[in-house]
Coordinates of C-alpha atoms in Angstrom, one line a residue:
M1 CA 0.0 0.0 0.0
T2 CA 2.8 2.4 0.8
D3 CA 3.7 2.8 -2.9
Y4 CA 0.1 3.2 -4.0
L5 CA 0.5 7.0 -4.6
S6 CA 3.2 6.3 -7.2
S7 CA 1.7 3.1 -8.7
G8 CA -1.9 4.1 -8.8
Q9 CA -3.0 0.5 -8.0
L10 CA -3.9 -1.1 -4.7
P11 CA -2.6 -4.6 -4.0
D12 CA -5.0 -7.4 -4.6
E13 CA -5.9 -8.1 -1.0
Y14 CA -7.0 -4.5 -0.5
Q15 CA -9.0 -4.5 -3.6
Q16 CA -10.8 -7.7 -2.6
L17 CA -11.5 -6.4 0.8
A18 CA -13.0 -3.2 -0.6
K19 CA -15.1 -5.2 -3.1
T20 CA -16.4 -7.5 -0.4
V21 CA -17.4 -4.6 1.9
R22 CA -18.9 -2.7 -1.1
D23 CA -21.1 -5.7 -1.9
F24 CA -22.2 -6.0 1.7
A25 CA -22.9 -2.3 1.9
Q26 CA -25.1 -2.3 -1.2
T27 CA -27.0 -5.5 -0.5
V28 CA -27.3 -5.5 3.3
V29 CA -26.7 -2.0 4.6
A30 CA -28.3 0.2 2.0
P31 CA -31.8 -1.5 1.9
V32 CA -32.4 -0.8 5.6
A33 CA -30.5 2.5 6.1
A34 CA -33.5 4.8 5.6
E35 CA -35.7 2.8 8.0
H36 CA -33.1 2.8 10.8
D37 CA -32.5 6.5 10.2
A38 CA -36.2 7.4 10.4
N39 CA -36.8 5.3 13.5
H40 CA -33.5 6.2 15.2
T41 CA -32.8 2.5 15.8
F42 CA -29.5 0.7 16.1
P43 CA -28.9 -1.8 13.3
Y44 CA -28.1 -4.9 15.3
K45 CA -28.5 -7.3 12.4
V46 CA -26.2 -5.2 10.2
I47 CA -23.6 -5.0 12.9
D48 CA -23.9 -8.8 13.4
G49 CA -23.1 -9.2 9.7
M50 CA -20.1 -7.0 9.9
A51 CA -18.9 -8.9 12.9
D52 CA -19.3 -12.2 11.0
M53 CA -17.1 -10.7 8.2
G54 CA -14.4 -9.9 10.7
L55 CA -14.5 -6.1 10.2
F56 CA -14.2 -5.3 13.9
G57 CA -10.9 -7.3 14.0
L58 CA -9.4 -6.0 10.8
P59 CA -6.3 -4.2 12.2
F60 CA -5.6 -6.5 15.1
P61 CA -3.3 -9.6 15.4
E62 CA -4.9 -13.1 15.1
Q63 CA -3.7 -13.9 18.7
Y64 CA -6.4 -11.5 20.0
G65 CA -9.1 -12.8 17.6
G66 CA -8.3 -10.2 14.9
M67 CA -7.9 -10.6 11.2
G68 CA -4.2 -9.8 11.1
G69 CA -4.6 -6.8 8.8
D70 CA -3.7 -3.2 9.2
Y71 CA -5.2 0.2 9.8
F72 CA -5.5 0.9 6.1
A73 CA -7.7 -2.1 5.7
L74 CA -10.0 -0.6 8.3
C75 CA -10.0 2.7 6.4
L76 CA -11.0 0.9 3.1
A77 CA -14.0 -0.7 4.9
L78 CA -15.0 2.6 6.4
E79 CA -15.0 4.3 3.0
E80 CA -17.2 1.7 1.4
L81 CA -19.7 1.7 4.3
G82 CA -19.6 5.5 4.4
K83 CA -20.9 5.7 0.8
V84 CA -24.3 4.3 1.9
D85 CA -24.7 4.8 5.6
Q86 CA -22.5 6.9 7.8
S87 CA -24.2 5.6 11.0
V88 CA -23.0 2.1 10.3
A89 CA -19.6 3.4 9.3
I90 CA -19.1 5.4 12.5
T91 CA -20.2 2.4 14.6
L92 CA -17.3 0.4 13.1
E93 CA -14.9 3.3 13.3
A94 CA -15.6 4.1 16.9
G95 CA -15.8 0.4 17.9
V96 CA -12.3 -0.2 16.5
S97 CA -10.2 2.9 16.5
L98 CA -11.7 4.5 19.6
G99 CA -13.0 1.4 21.5
A100 CA -10.6 -1.5 21.0
M101 CA -7.5 0.4 19.9
P102 CA -6.7 2.0 23.3
V103 CA -6.7 -1.5 24.9
Y104 CA -4.4 -2.8 22.1
R105 CA -2.0 0.2 22.1
F106 CA -1.7 0.7 25.8
G107 CA -3.1 -2.3 27.7
N108 CA -1.0 -4.8 29.5
E109 CA -1.2 -8.5 28.4
A110 CA -3.9 -9.4 30.9
Q111 CA -6.1 -6.5 29.7
K112 CA -5.6 -7.5 26.1
E113 CA -6.4 -11.1 26.7
E114 CA -9.5 -10.2 28.6
W115 CA -11.0 -7.6 26.3
L116 CA -9.7 -7.8 22.8
P117 CA -11.2 -11.1 21.8
Q118 CA -14.6 -9.8 22.8
L119 CA -14.1 -6.5 20.9
T120 CA -12.4 -7.9 17.8
S121 CA -15.3 -10.3 17.4
G122 CA -17.7 -7.5 17.0
K123 CA -20.0 -9.2 19.5
S124 CA -19.1 -6.7 22.1
L125 CA -18.4 -2.9 21.8
A126 CA -16.3 -0.5 23.7
A127 CA -16.6 3.2 23.9
F128 CA -14.1 6.1 24.2
G129 CA -14.9 8.3 27.2
L130 CA -13.1 11.6 26.5
T131 CA -15.5 14.5 25.9
E132 CA -17.2 16.2 28.8
P133 CA -19.8 19.0 29.1
G134 CA -16.9 21.5 29.6
A135 CA -14.1 19.6 27.9
G136 CA -14.3 19.0 24.2
S137 CA -11.5 20.4 22.1
D138 CA -10.0 21.5 25.5
A139 CA -9.6 17.9 26.7
G140 CA -7.2 19.1 29.3
G141 CA -10.3 20.6 31.0
T142 CA -11.3 17.1 32.2
K143 CA -13.2 17.2 35.5
T144 CA -14.1 13.5 35.9
T145 CA -12.0 12.1 38.7
A146 CA -10.6 8.7 39.7
K147 CA -9.3 8.4 43.3
L148 CA -7.6 5.4 44.8
D149 CA -9.4 3.9 47.7
G150 CA -7.4 0.9 48.9
T151 CA -7.0 -1.3 45.9
D152 CA -9.8 0.3 43.9
W153 CA -10.4 3.4 41.8
I154 CA -13.5 5.4 42.6
V155 CA -14.7 7.2 39.4
N156 CA -17.0 10.2 39.5
G157 CA -18.0 12.6 36.7
N158 CA -19.8 12.9 33.4
K159 CA -19.0 12.3 29.7
Q160 CA -21.0 13.4 26.7
F161 CA -21.4 12.6 23.0
I162 CA -20.0 9.1 23.5
T163 CA -20.5 6.8 20.6
N164 CA -21.4 3.1 21.1
S165 CA -21.9 3.7 24.8
G166 CA -25.4 2.4 25.4
T167 CA -26.1 -0.5 23.0
D168 CA -27.2 -3.9 24.2
I169 CA -23.7 -5.2 23.3
T170 CA -21.6 -2.3 24.9
R171 CA -19.4 -3.9 27.5
L172 CA -16.6 -1.4 28.2
V173 CA -15.8 2.4 28.4
T174 CA -12.3 3.7 28.5
V175 CA -12.5 6.8 30.6
T176 CA -10.1 9.7 31.0
A177 CA -10.0 11.0 34.6
V178 CA -8.0 13.2 36.8
T179 CA -6.0 11.0 39.1
G180 CA -3.9 13.6 40.8
V181 CA -1.8 16.8 40.4
K182 CA 1.6 16.9 38.7
E183 CA 4.6 18.7 40.3
N184 CA 4.0 21.7 38.0
G185 CA 0.5 22.0 39.3
T186 CA -1.3 20.7 36.2
K187 CA -3.8 17.9 36.2
E188 CA -2.6 14.3 36.1
I189 CA -4.9 12.6 33.7
S190 CA -5.0 8.8 33.4
T191 CA -7.2 6.3 31.7
I192 CA -9.4 3.8 33.5
L193 CA -11.2 0.8 32.1
V194 CA -14.8 0.8 33.3
P195 CA -17.0 -2.2 32.4
T196 CA -20.5 -1.0 31.7
S197 CA -22.0 -3.6 34.2
T198 CA -20.2 -1.7 37.1
P199 CA -22.6 -0.3 39.7
G200 CA -22.8 3.5 39.4
F201 CA -22.3 3.6 35.7
T202 CA -25.2 5.0 33.8
A203 CA -25.7 5.6 30.1
E204 CA -28.3 8.4 30.1
P205 CA -31.1 8.6 27.5
A206 CA -29.8 8.9 23.9
Y207 CA -29.5 12.2 22.2
N208 CA -31.9 13.4 19.6
K209 CA -29.4 14.2 16.8
V210 CA -29.5 16.0 13.5
G211 CA -27.8 13.1 11.8
W212 CA -26.2 9.7 12.4
N213 CA -29.6 8.7 13.7
A214 CA -28.8 4.9 13.6
S215 CA -25.6 5.4 15.6
D216 CA -25.7 5.0 19.4
T217 CA -24.7 8.2 21.3
H218 CA -25.3 8.9 25.0
P219 CA -24.1 11.1 27.8
L220 CA -22.6 9.0 30.6
T221 CA -22.7 9.4 34.4
F222 CA -20.2 7.9 36.8
Q223 CA -21.3 8.0 40.4
D224 CA -18.9 6.3 42.8
V225 CA -18.0 3.7 40.2
R226 CA -15.6 1.3 41.9
V227 CA -13.2 -0.7 39.7
P228 CA -10.0 -2.5 40.6
Q229 CA -6.7 -0.7 40.6
E230 CA -5.4 -2.9 37.8
N231 CA -8.0 -1.3 35.5
L232 CA -5.6 1.5 35.0
L233 CA -4.9 1.5 31.2
G234 CA -1.3 2.4 30.4
E235 CA 1.0 4.4 32.6
R236 CA -0.6 6.6 35.2
G237 CA -0.6 10.3 34.1
R238 CA -0.2 9.4 30.4
G239 CA -4.0 9.2 29.7
Y240 CA -4.2 12.5 27.9
A241 CA -1.1 11.9 25.8
N242 CA -2.2 8.4 24.9
F243 CA -5.7 9.5 23.9
L244 CA -4.1 12.2 21.7
R245 CA -2.3 9.4 19.8
I246 CA -5.6 7.5 19.4
L247 CA -7.2 10.7 18.0
D248 CA -4.3 11.1 15.5
E249 CA -5.0 7.7 14.2
G250 CA -8.7 8.1 14.4
R251 CA -8.6 11.2 12.1
I252 CA -7.3 9.0 9.3
A253 CA -10.3 6.7 9.8
I254 CA -12.7 9.6 9.9
A255 CA -11.2 10.9 6.7
A256 CA -11.8 7.6 5.1
L257 CA -15.4 7.6 6.3
S258 CA -15.7 11.2 4.9
V259 CA -14.3 10.2 1.6
G260 CA -17.0 7.4 1.4
A261 CA -19.7 10.0 2.1
A262 CA -18.3 12.4 -0.5
Q263 CA -18.0 9.6 -3.1
G264 CA -21.5 8.3 -2.3
C265 CA -22.9 11.8 -3.1
V266 CA -21.0 11.7 -6.4
D267 CA -22.3 8.2 -7.3
E268 CA -25.9 9.1 -6.4
S269 CA -25.7 12.4 -8.4
V270 CA -24.3 10.8 -11.5
K271 CA -27.1 8.2 -11.5
Y272 CA -29.7 10.8 -10.9
A273 CA -28.3 13.2 -13.6
K274 CA -28.6 10.4 -16.2
E275 CA -32.1 9.4 -15.3
R276 CA -33.8 12.7 -14.5
E277 CA -35.0 14.6 -17.5
A278 CA -36.0 18.3 -17.7
F279 CA -36.8 20.2 -20.9
G280 CA -36.5 17.1 -23.0
R281 CA -33.1 15.8 -22.0
P282 CA -31.2 14.4 -19.0
I283 CA -30.2 17.1 -16.6
G284 CA -26.6 15.8 -16.7
A285 CA -26.4 17.1 -20.3
N286 CA -26.4 20.6 -18.8
Q287 CA -22.9 21.9 -18.0
A288 CA -24.2 23.5 -14.8
I289 CA -25.0 20.0 -13.5
A290 CA -22.1 18.2 -15.2
F291 CA -19.5 20.7 -13.9
K292 CA -20.9 20.6 -10.4
I293 CA -20.6 16.8 -10.3
A294 CA -17.0 17.1 -11.8
R295 CA -16.0 19.3 -8.9
M296 CA -17.6 16.8 -6.5
E297 CA -15.5 14.1 -8.0
V298 CA -12.4 16.2 -7.7
R299 CA -13.0 16.8 -4.0
A300 CA -13.5 13.0 -3.3
H301 CA -10.3 12.1 -5.2
V302 CA -8.2 14.7 -3.5
A303 CA -9.5 13.7 -0.1
R304 CA -8.9 10.0 -0.8
T305 CA -5.3 10.8 -1.8
A306 CA -4.8 12.7 1.5
Y307 CA -6.0 9.8 3.7
Y308 CA -4.0 7.2 1.7
D309 CA -0.9 9.4 2.2
A310 CA -1.5 9.7 6.0
A311 CA -2.2 6.0 6.3
A312 CA 1.0 5.1 4.4
L313 CA 3.1 7.3 6.8
M314 CA 1.5 5.8 9.8
L315 CA 2.0 2.2 8.7
A316 CA 5.6 3.0 7.8
G317 CA 6.2 4.2 11.4
K318 CA 6.9 7.8 10.2
P319 CA 5.4 11.0 11.7
F320 CA 1.9 11.4 10.4
K321 CA 0.2 13.9 12.8
K322 CA 0.1 16.8 10.2
Q323 CA -1.0 14.5 7.3
A324 CA -3.8 13.0 9.5
S325 CA -5.1 16.5 10.3
I326 CA -4.8 17.5 6.6
A327 CA -6.7 14.4 5.6
K328 CA -9.4 14.9 8.2
L329 CA -9.8 18.5 7.3
V330 CA -9.9 18.0 3.5
A331 CA -12.2 15.0 3.6
S332 CA -14.7 16.3 6.1
E333 CA -15.1 19.5 4.1
A334 CA -15.4 17.4 0.9
A335 CA -18.2 15.4 2.4
M336 CA -20.1 18.4 3.5
D337 CA -19.6 20.3 0.3
N338 CA -20.6 17.3 -1.8
A339 CA -23.7 16.6 0.3
R340 CA -24.8 20.2 -0.2
D341 CA -24.2 20.1 -4.0
A342 CA -25.9 16.7 -4.3
T343 CA -28.9 18.0 -2.5
Q344 CA -29.0 20.9 -4.9
I345 CA -28.8 18.6 -7.9
F346 CA -31.7 16.5 -6.6
G347 CA -33.8 19.6 -6.1
G348 CA -36.9 18.9 -4.1
Y349 CA -36.2 15.2 -3.9
G350 CA -32.9 16.0 -2.2
F351 CA -34.9 17.5 0.7
M352 CA -36.7 14.2 1.3
N353 CA -35.2 12.0 3.9
E354 CA -35.7 8.7 2.1
Y355 CA -33.0 9.8 -0.5
P356 CA -29.4 9.0 0.5
V357 CA -28.2 12.5 -0.4
A358 CA -30.6 14.0 2.2
R359 CA -29.1 11.7 4.9
H360 CA -25.6 12.6 3.8
Y361 CA -26.6 16.3 4.1
R362 CA -27.7 15.8 7.7
D363 CA -24.9 13.3 8.6
S364 CA -21.9 15.0 7.1
K365 CA -21.8 18.1 9.3
I366 CA -20.6 16.2 12.3
L367 CA -17.6 15.1 10.3
E368 CA -16.3 18.7 10.6
I369 CA -16.7 18.5 14.4
G370 CA -16.1 15.0 15.8
E371 CA -12.5 13.8 16.6
G372 CA -11.2 17.4 16.4
T373 CA -13.1 20.3 14.8
T374 CA -12.0 22.0 11.6
E375 CA -10.5 24.7 13.8
V376 CA -8.5 22.2 15.8
Q377 CA -7.1 20.7 12.6
L378 CA -6.1 24.1 11.3
M379 CA -4.4 24.8 14.6
L380 CA -2.5 21.5 14.5
I381 CA -1.4 22.0 10.9
A382 CA -0.2 25.5 11.6
R383 CA 1.7 24.2 14.7
E384 CA 3.3 21.4 12.6
A385 CA 4.3 24.1 10.1
G386 CA 6.3 25.8 12.8
L387 CA 3.8 28.6 13.7

């Protein structure tokens, strides 16, 4: 994959994976997407199908129940799913890159053996408990606390906008919490593993969202949640730094999902422009429509190239923070711009929720917010440029 940018051709195993997921997306996901969106229901049968395909284990070693693939394989799957249903795609993205990946990256062997086989199977989900009512982009503003009481951590606080946190198969939340004060007076932030069955843990009622209506999202409450001291994930005081690494990787995954959404809008617009007639000919024969779709295709292509580049650097073990931010920024804006243009091309039909472009229009805005806002990406890019 690392030489794709020069060769222009993905290796066979990646092409086959993309085709398999594409077929699944078209035949299994797409037919029920509008229904789940309208009813705000979590697509358990679809998720079961993805689990059976091994998608939740794509980037993890076989010793933990994974498929032995890599992060780019996950991104290809996200792109294909994102074309037809962003809610399903974000369920996979959050389940893998935000749910299971912290355990894999920073867990000890006992934690990996306990949790990863459950999570890589897709039969259980984990959530990423970072954002709080007063700590979003300013994650250092974390107020949730974890205090040692004998051999246990006592966790108290609140999290919000947490994906995959309240489903029937959610089993774990990794939580950032203040565990002390450093010598310089700043907060010591660590990460604690909290099984969702622990007394005092509550997934509050789900949000009524603009989009991603088939994705599970809840605020969380931790009231005297007691977990063993060995549920510390990674080194004490490294929770914030470790989660920043997870977010860097996750931005590549979100970029891939965004590219899928952008390309999905292109595909739907091309089909519609060929079929829809006005004034005696297909609307695609008009340059105003044809040129708009051409620009949409350009955005999707450029964004795809950006996330391929970031993924290649990551897999090669090279610095990729700036490229991940560039990919996330370019791709999320491409998704939003393409959704707006596709809705315009569809006219009145584009304003009807049963059409995929209408769902993309509602779904895509969060891509410019989640896992680091557009403004955060600009800040990171400028910082990496030396400003």
